[in-house]
Structures are given as C-alpha cells and as structure tokens.
PDB file of C-alpha atoms in Angstrom:
ATOM      1  CA  MET A1092      36.845  85.281 -89.658  1.00  0.00           C
ATOM      2  CA  SER A1093      34.208  84.902 -92.299  1.00  0.00           C
ATOM      3  CA  MET A1094      32.660  87.631 -94.092  1.00  0.00           C
ATOM      4  CA  LEU A1095      29.040  86.213 -93.048  1.00  0.00           C
ATOM      5  CA  THR A1096      30.072  86.117 -89.219  1.00  0.00           C
ATOM      6  CA  PRO A1097      28.421  89.352 -86.955  1.00  0.00           C
ATOM      7  CA  PRO A1098      31.477  91.100 -85.920  1.00  0.00           C
ATOM      8  CA  GLY A1099      32.139  91.135 -81.985  1.00  0.00           C
ATOM      9  CA  MET A1100      31.239  87.393 -81.647  1.00  0.00           C
ATOM     10  CA  GLY A1101      34.628  86.172 -82.183  1.00  0.00           C
ATOM     11  CA  GLY A1102      33.452  82.922 -84.130  1.00  0.00           C
ATOM     12  CA  LYS A1103      31.466  81.774 -81.683  1.00  0.00           C
ATOM     13  CA  TYR A1104      27.994  81.294 -83.636  1.00  0.00           C
ATOM     14  CA  ARG A1105      28.247  79.950 -86.725  1.00  0.00           C
ATOM     15  CA  ILE A1106      25.433  81.026 -89.604  1.00  0.00           C
ATOM     16  CA  THR A1107      23.350  78.508 -91.102  1.00  0.00           C
ATOM     17  CA  GLY A1108      20.521  78.569 -93.416  1.00  0.00           C
ATOM     18  CA  ASP A1109      19.272  79.453 -96.831  1.00  0.00           C
ATOM     19  CA  VAL A1110      17.442  82.551 -96.628  1.00  0.00           C
ATOM     20  CA  TYR A1111      17.758  83.680 -93.039  1.00  0.00           C
ATOM     21  CA  PRO A1112      20.925  83.414 -90.509  1.00  0.00           C
ATOM     22  CA  ARG A1113      20.279  81.271 -87.252  1.00  0.00           C
ATOM     23  CA  MET A1114      22.802  81.090 -84.471  1.00  0.00           C
ATOM     24  CA  ARG A1115      23.491  77.543 -82.841  1.00  0.00           C
ATOM     25  CA  ARG A1116      25.906  77.196 -80.069  1.00  0.00           C
ATOM     26  CA  PRO A1117      28.284  73.884 -80.059  1.00  0.00           C
ATOM     27  CA  HIS A1118      27.342  70.630 -78.636  1.00  0.00           C
ATOM     28  CA  ARG A1119      30.124  70.286 -76.819  1.00  0.00           C
ATOM     29  CA  ARG A1120      29.266  71.176 -73.159  1.00  0.00           C
ATOM     30  CA  ARG A1121      25.397  69.401 -73.076  1.00  0.00           C
ATOM     31  CA  ARG A1122      27.234  66.264 -74.562  1.00  0.00           C
ATOM     32  CA  ILE A1123      29.798  66.672 -71.434  1.00  0.00           C
ATOM     33  CA  VAL A1124      27.066  67.257 -69.639  1.00  0.00           C
ATOM     34  CA  LEU A1125      24.601  64.187 -70.637  1.00  0.00           C
ATOM     35  CA  ALA A1126      27.538  61.555 -69.985  1.00  0.00           C
ATOM     36  CA  SER A1127      28.378  62.708 -66.402  1.00  0.00           C
ATOM     37  CA  ALA A1128      25.333  62.135 -65.891  1.00  0.00           C
ATOM     38  CA  ALA A1129      24.906  59.020 -67.509  1.00  0.00           C
ATOM     39  CA  ALA A1130      28.269  57.894 -65.064  1.00  0.00           C
ATOM     40  CA  VAL A1131      26.324  58.508 -62.037  1.00  0.00           C
ATOM     41  CA  VAL A1132      23.430  56.710 -62.902  1.00  0.00           C
ATOM     42  CA  VAL A1133      25.581  53.630 -63.202  1.00  0.00           C
ATOM     43  CA  LEU A1134      27.875  53.733 -60.657  1.00  0.00           C
ATOM     44  CA  GLY A1135      24.942  54.012 -58.127  1.00  0.00           C
ATOM     45  CA  ALA A1136      22.777  51.205 -60.071  1.00  0.00           C
ATOM     46  CA  ALA A1137      26.607  49.044 -59.232  1.00  0.00           C
ATOM     47  CA  GLY A1138      26.441  50.348 -56.186  1.00  0.00           C
ATOM     48  CA  TRP A1139      22.797  49.307 -55.404  1.00  0.00           C
ATOM     49  CA  GLY A1140      23.058  46.216 -57.256  1.00  0.00           C
ATOM     50  CA  THR A1141      26.469  44.909 -55.336  1.00  0.00           C
ATOM     51  CA  LEU A1142      24.361  46.025 -51.974  1.00  0.00           C
ATOM     52  CA  GLN A1143      21.591  43.664 -52.764  1.00  0.00           C
ATOM     53  CA  LEU A1144      23.633  40.618 -53.350  1.00  0.00           C
ATOM     54  CA  VAL A1145      25.954  41.479 -50.111  1.00  0.00           C
ATOM     55  CA  ASP A1146      21.996  41.152 -48.447  1.00  0.00           C
ATOM     56  CA  VAL A1147      21.023  38.039 -50.437  1.00  0.00           C
ATOM     57  CA  PHE A1148      24.146  35.719 -49.237  1.00  0.00           C
ATOM     58  CA  SER A1149      25.286  37.428 -45.810  1.00  0.00           C
ATOM     59  CA  GLY A1150      21.516  39.630 -44.253  1.00  0.00           C
ATOM     60  CA  ASP A1151      18.916  37.337 -46.162  1.00  0.00           C
ATOM     61  CA  GLY A1152      20.165  33.853 -46.174  1.00  0.00           C
ATOM     62  CA  THR A1153      21.020  34.547 -41.948  1.00  0.00           C
ATOM     63  CA  LYS A1154      17.927  36.105 -41.230  1.00  0.00           C
ATOM     64  CA  THR A1155      15.857  33.206 -43.258  1.00  0.00           C
ATOM     65  CA  THR A1156      17.695  30.567 -41.459  1.00  0.00           C
ATOM     66  CA  ALA A1157      16.476  32.106 -38.041  1.00  0.00           C
ATOM     67  CA  GLY A1158      12.976  32.109 -39.155  1.00  0.00           C
ATOM     68  CA  LYS A1159      13.456  28.864 -40.139  1.00  0.00           C
ATOM     69  CA  GLN A1160      14.939  28.002 -36.958  1.00  0.00           C
ATOM     70  CA  ALA A1161      12.333  30.162 -34.805  1.00  0.00           C
ATOM     71  CA  ASP A1162       9.664  28.255 -36.454  1.00  0.00           C
ATOM     72  CA  CYS A1163      10.927  24.527 -35.968  1.00  0.00           C
ATOM     73  CA  LYS A1164      10.718  24.550 -31.979  1.00  0.00           C
ATOM     74  CA  PRO A1165      12.139  21.617 -30.296  1.00  0.00           C
ATOM     75  CA  ALA A1166       9.453  18.878 -29.676  1.00  0.00           C
ATOM     76  CA  PRO A1167       7.978  17.866 -26.216  1.00  0.00           C
ATOM     77  CA  LYS A1168       9.091  15.578 -24.485  1.00  0.00           C
ATOM     78  CA  ALA A1169       7.677  11.996 -25.902  1.00  0.00           C
ATOM     79  CA  THR A1170       4.910  10.733 -24.482  1.00  0.00           C
ATOM     80  CA  THR A1171       3.347   7.250 -24.373  1.00  0.00           C
ATOM     81  CA  ALA A1172      -0.288   6.932 -24.134  1.00  0.00           C
ATOM     82  CA  PRO A1173      -0.972   4.288 -21.664  1.00  0.00           C
ATOM     83  CA  ALA A1174      -1.594   0.793 -23.453  1.00  0.00           C
ATOM     84  CA  ALA A1175      -4.738  -0.790 -22.559  1.00  0.00           C
ATOM     85  CA  ALA A1176      -4.690  -3.232 -19.557  1.00  0.00           C
ATOM     86  CA  LEU A1177      -3.757  -6.672 -21.132  1.00  0.00           C
ATOM     87  CA  PRO A1178      -4.021 -10.091 -19.314  1.00  0.00           C
ATOM     88  CA  LYS A1179      -0.983 -11.653 -18.507  1.00  0.00           C
ATOM     89  CA  PRO A1180      -0.685 -15.454 -20.050  1.00  0.00           C
ATOM     90  CA  ALA A1181      -1.489 -17.187 -16.499  1.00  0.00           C
ATOM     91  CA  GLN A1182      -4.798 -15.435 -16.911  1.00  0.00           C
ATOM     92  CA  ILE A1183      -6.110 -16.904 -20.104  1.00  0.00           C
ATOM     93  CA  THR A1184      -6.794 -20.068 -19.828  1.00  0.00           C
ATOM     94  CA  VAL A1185      -6.433 -22.195 -22.977  1.00  0.00           C
ATOM     95  CA  ASN A1186      -8.154 -24.865 -24.929  1.00  0.00           C
ATOM     96  CA  VAL A1187      -6.479 -26.502 -27.350  1.00  0.00           C
ATOM     97  CA  TYR A1188      -8.036 -28.601 -30.094  1.00  0.00           C
ATOM     98  CA  ASN A1189      -6.153 -30.166 -33.178  1.00  0.00           C
ATOM     99  CA  ALA A1190      -8.740 -29.786 -36.267  1.00  0.00           C
ATOM    100  CA  THR A1191      -6.192 -31.125 -38.866  1.00  0.00           C
ATOM    101  CA  PRO A1192      -5.389 -35.239 -39.496  1.00  0.00           C
ATOM    102  CA  ARG A1193      -1.829 -34.838 -37.601  1.00  0.00           C
ATOM    103  CA  SER A1194      -2.625 -36.782 -34.052  1.00  0.00           C
ATOM    104  CA  GLY A1195      -0.357 -35.126 -31.161  1.00  0.00           C
ATOM    105  CA  LEU A1196      -0.288 -31.369 -31.937  1.00  0.00           C
ATOM    106  CA  ALA A1197      -3.027 -30.586 -29.371  1.00  0.00           C
ATOM    107  CA  LYS A1198      -0.883 -31.910 -26.841  1.00  0.00           C
ATOM    108  CA  THR A1199       2.499 -30.826 -27.854  1.00  0.00           C
ATOM    109  CA  THR A1200       0.969 -27.705 -28.026  1.00  0.00           C
ATOM    110  CA  ALA A1201      -1.129 -27.557 -24.998  1.00  0.00           C
ATOM    111  CA  ASP A1202       2.221 -28.197 -23.410  1.00  0.00           C
ATOM    112  CA  GLU A1203       4.841 -25.776 -25.053  1.00  0.00           C
ATOM    113  CA  LEU A1204       1.894 -22.680 -24.234  1.00  0.00           C
ATOM    114  CA  LYS A1205       1.677 -24.005 -20.712  1.00  0.00           C
ATOM    115  CA  LYS A1206       5.510 -23.457 -20.645  1.00  0.00           C
ATOM    116  CA  ARG A1207       4.948 -20.001 -21.322  1.00  0.00           C
ATOM    117  CA  GLY A1208       2.539 -18.976 -18.598  1.00  0.00           C
ATOM    118  CA  PHE A1209      -0.708 -20.223 -20.074  1.00  0.00           C
ATOM    119  CA  LYS A1210      -3.075 -21.997 -18.188  1.00  0.00           C
ATOM    120  CA  ILE A1211      -3.977 -24.844 -20.373  1.00  0.00           C
ATOM    121  CA  GLY A1212      -7.824 -26.178 -19.990  1.00  0.00           C
ATOM    122  CA  LYS A1213      -9.574 -28.787 -22.651  1.00  0.00           C
ATOM    123  CA  VAL A1214      -7.459 -30.502 -24.774  1.00  0.00           C
ATOM    124  CA  GLY A1215      -8.404 -32.478 -27.792  1.00  0.00           C
ATOM    125  CA  ASN A1216     -10.192 -32.963 -31.012  1.00  0.00           C
ATOM    126  CA  ALA A1217     -11.231 -30.057 -32.581  1.00  0.00           C
ATOM    127  CA  PRO A1218     -15.564 -30.167 -32.760  1.00  0.00           C
ATOM    128  CA  THR A1219     -16.820 -31.036 -35.708  1.00  0.00           C
ATOM    129  CA  ALA A1220     -17.935 -27.978 -36.788  1.00  0.00           C
ATOM    130  CA  TYR A1221     -14.646 -27.089 -37.270  1.00  0.00           C
ATOM    131  CA  ASP A1222     -12.480 -30.479 -37.604  1.00  0.00           C
ATOM    132  CA  LYS A1223     -10.877 -29.671 -40.934  1.00  0.00           C
ATOM    133  CA  LYS A1224     -12.447 -26.934 -41.824  1.00  0.00           C
ATOM    134  CA  VAL A1225      -9.615 -24.406 -40.729  1.00  0.00           C
ATOM    135  CA  PRO A1226      -7.480 -23.737 -43.325  1.00  0.00           C
ATOM    136  CA  GLY A1227      -5.109 -21.713 -41.821  1.00  0.00           C
ATOM    137  CA  ALA A1228      -2.508 -21.924 -39.146  1.00  0.00           C
ATOM    138  CA  GLY A1229      -4.832 -21.659 -36.423  1.00  0.00           C
ATOM    139  CA  LEU A1230      -8.267 -20.585 -34.983  1.00  0.00           C
ATOM    140  CA  LEU A1231      -8.921 -18.380 -32.030  1.00  0.00           C
ATOM    141  CA  LEU A1232     -12.674 -18.587 -30.759  1.00  0.00           C
ATOM    142  CA  GLY A1233     -13.938 -17.191 -27.972  1.00  0.00           C
ATOM    143  CA  ALA A1234     -16.534 -14.667 -25.824  1.00  0.00           C
ATOM    144  CA  PRO A1235     -16.520 -11.218 -27.512  1.00  0.00           C
ATOM    145  CA  ALA A1236     -15.258  -9.809 -24.692  1.00  0.00           C
ATOM    146  CA  ALA A1237     -11.478 -11.815 -25.770  1.00  0.00           C
ATOM    147  CA  THR A1238     -11.391  -9.074 -28.594  1.00  0.00           C
ATOM    148  CA  LYS A1239     -10.398  -6.999 -25.764  1.00  0.00           C
ATOM    149  CA  GLY A1240      -7.185  -8.885 -24.951  1.00  0.00           C
ATOM    150  CA  ALA A1241      -7.159 -12.257 -24.894  1.00  0.00           C
ATOM    151  CA  PHE A1242      -6.905 -12.923 -28.638  1.00  0.00           C
ATOM    152  CA  SER A1243      -4.226 -10.216 -28.595  1.00  0.00           C
ATOM    153  CA  VAL A1244      -2.135 -12.107 -26.180  1.00  0.00           C
ATOM    154  CA  LEU A1245      -2.459 -15.707 -27.374  1.00  0.00           C
ATOM    155  CA  GLY A1246      -2.464 -13.961 -30.966  1.00  0.00           C
ATOM    156  CA  THR A1247       1.429 -13.459 -30.521  1.00  0.00           C
ATOM    157  CA  GLN A1248       2.853 -17.445 -29.962  1.00  0.00           C
ATOM    158  CA  LEU A1249       0.425 -18.253 -33.403  1.00  0.00           C
ATOM    159  CA  ALA A1250       1.092 -15.884 -36.395  1.00  0.00           C
ATOM    160  CA  GLY A1251      -1.412 -15.599 -39.166  1.00  0.00           C
ATOM    161  CA  ALA A1252      -3.915 -17.163 -36.387  1.00  0.00           C
ATOM    162  CA  THR A1253      -7.489 -15.211 -37.022  1.00  0.00           C
ATOM    163  CA  THR A1254     -10.212 -14.454 -35.052  1.00  0.00           C
ATOM    164  CA  LYS A1255     -13.822 -15.387 -34.381  1.00  0.00           C
ATOM    165  CA  THR A1256     -16.108 -14.723 -31.724  1.00  0.00           C
ATOM    166  CA  ASP A1257     -19.170 -17.086 -30.217  1.00  0.00           C
ATOM    167  CA  THR A1258     -21.703 -16.717 -27.720  1.00  0.00           C
ATOM    168  CA  ARG A1259     -20.344 -18.200 -24.719  1.00  0.00           C
ATOM    169  CA  ALA A1260     -19.701 -16.561 -21.272  1.00  0.00           C
ATOM    170  CA  THR A1261     -16.975 -18.043 -20.323  1.00  0.00           C
ATOM    171  CA  ALA A1262     -13.979 -16.374 -20.710  1.00  0.00           C
ATOM    172  CA  ASP A1263     -11.502 -18.915 -21.977  1.00  0.00           C
ATOM    173  CA  VAL A1264     -10.195 -19.330 -25.296  1.00  0.00           C
ATOM    174  CA  ASP A1265     -10.090 -22.119 -28.057  1.00  0.00           C
ATOM    175  CA  LEU A1266      -6.606 -22.000 -29.747  1.00  0.00           C
ATOM    176  CA  ILE A1267      -7.893 -24.967 -33.150  1.00  0.00           C
ATOM    177  CA  ILE A1268      -5.084 -25.835 -34.712  1.00  0.00           C
ATOM    178  CA  GLY A1269      -5.287 -25.181 -38.782  1.00  0.00           C
ATOM    179  CA  THR A1270      -4.564 -27.667 -41.074  1.00  0.00           C
ATOM    180  CA  ALA A1271      -1.060 -24.853 -42.137  1.00  0.00           C
ATOM    181  CA  PHE A1272      -0.225 -25.482 -38.700  1.00  0.00           C
ATOM    182  CA  LYS A1273       3.803 -25.695 -38.589  1.00  0.00           C
ATOM    183  CA  SER A1274       4.672 -25.075 -34.875  1.00  0.00           C
ATOM    184  CA  LEU A1275       4.284 -21.877 -32.768  1.00  0.00           C
ATOM    185  CA  SER A1276       6.030 -18.824 -33.203  1.00  0.00           C
ATOM    186  CA  PRO A1277       9.921 -19.070 -31.452  1.00  0.00           C
ATOM    187  CA  LYS A1278       9.673 -17.956 -28.196  1.00  0.00           C
ATOM    188  CA  ALA A1279      11.808 -15.585 -28.643  1.00  0.00           C
ATOM    189  CA  THR A1280       9.447 -13.871 -31.640  1.00  0.00           C
ATOM    190  CA  ALA A1281       6.147 -14.294 -29.486  1.00  0.00           C
ATOM    191  CA  ASP A1282       8.376 -12.572 -25.874  1.00  0.00           C
ATOM    192  CA  ALA A1283       8.834  -9.953 -28.310  1.00  0.00           C
ATOM    193  CA  ALA A1284       5.854  -9.474 -29.755  1.00  0.00           C
ATOM    194  CA  LEU A1285       4.396  -9.770 -26.426  1.00  0.00           C
ATOM    195  CA  VAL A1286       6.163  -6.738 -25.137  1.00  0.00           C
ATOM    196  CA  ALA A1287       5.806  -4.851 -28.106  1.00  0.00           C
ATOM    197  CA  LEU A1288       1.821  -5.523 -27.007  1.00  0.00           C
ATOM    198  CA  THR A1289       2.614  -4.188 -23.646  1.00  0.00           C
ATOM    199  CA  LYS A1290       4.497  -1.575 -24.305  1.00  0.00           C
ATOM    200  CA  PRO A1291       4.330   0.513 -27.574  1.00  0.00           C
ATOM    201  CA  ALA A1292       6.975   2.598 -28.761  1.00  0.00           C
ATOM    202  CA  PRO A1293       6.456   6.300 -28.483  1.00  0.00           C
ATOM    203  CA  THR A1294       6.124   8.245 -31.665  1.00  0.00           C
ATOM    204  CA  VAL A1295       7.408  11.972 -32.042  1.00  0.00           C
ATOM    205  CA  LYS A1296       6.548  13.806 -34.926  1.00  0.00           C
ATOM    206  CA  PRO A1297       9.933  15.191 -36.919  1.00  0.00           C
ATOM    207  CA  CYS A1298      10.291  19.029 -36.759  1.00  0.00           C
ATOM    208  CA  ARG A1299       9.963  20.139 -40.253  1.00  0.00           C
TER     209      ARG A1299
END
C-alpha cells in the first residue's frame, strides 16, 4: 500500500492532483452499465425493424391489395342506348345518276342496289350542275331530313361517298356516281356495315 493511500480505504481510491489529493472511483462499472443499455437499445431497434418488414411484405400488402379490389367494383351490366330508328333499304327510294364519261354505270349500279333491297326511282345521266363535277366515288343528295337516316343507310353501300342537302320536299335520295367510282362496296361488307349501324356494339369502361 502506498504511503499516499489513506488508511482503511483498501486501495479503492487513487490519489490524483498536484496540490491537493482528489479521490475518484474506477469507471469500470459505469462502462458496463452503458454497454448493457446500448445493447438493449440495439436489440429493440432490430426487433422493431423486423416487425416493420413483416408488415410490409404480409399485412400491409394484403391491406393494399384488398383496398384496390374494394375500389375496383364490378362494372354494371353493359347497356346499349337504343339506336335511332333508321329506315330499311326497302323504305328508301334511290335515284341513280351517272356523272362520269363512262356509259352504263347508272343502270348497273341501280340493278345492284335493287338486289340489295333498295327501291329504285329515276336512272340516267346526272343533271348539268353535277355532270363530270363529282370528283369522288359518289355524292348522296337529298332533303335535310335524309341526314337523319337515309344517307347513313345508303352510305353503307358506297364507301367514300359524300353527302349534300337540297331544297326538295320529297324523301327520295339521289346517288350521283363520281369520276372515282369503281363499284359499290362488296355486299358482305355493306351488310356488315348496315348491321353495325343499326346495332352499335356496347362499350364498357375497364375497371382501374
């Protein structure tokens, strides 16, 4: 035992200082306590992080999926708005006029339209106002009322035909054959277009 160690202290205290002796306990116990506390904190943080990962990959994912499925409700049964009442081909009187230099087009076209159910009126050369002045496949000419149905039905027979109204009071429609005319649309194509016109396909919005 050093002569500087006070009697009865058993060496538990050590003398420090240059002028007056100061007594200090060893730091070993405090270090052990701090290390234990730090270990508890680390283990607790690790356990909490593990629980969060489990929630993300199991519980939370299920809740999110369930939420999306709840938001995506089954769409109601598709309903189609009733199509506007369109005249049948037999209810449409078509006057066929040839505005091209090629002879015989008016008669052959009128004969084909008759086979397809249309009622044929006048057949011949186009009036002077339209003779050789229709650059497209054809022109459908009729009263303003024809825009509500007759033009649409007759238009299924000739792709690319344009329409125009005049001041006539009758329900007949003129088909003026233009210089780009080759033939009427194939019957199968025209029939399919007519069916699509009278029975439009229903549309259902996708569930997002």
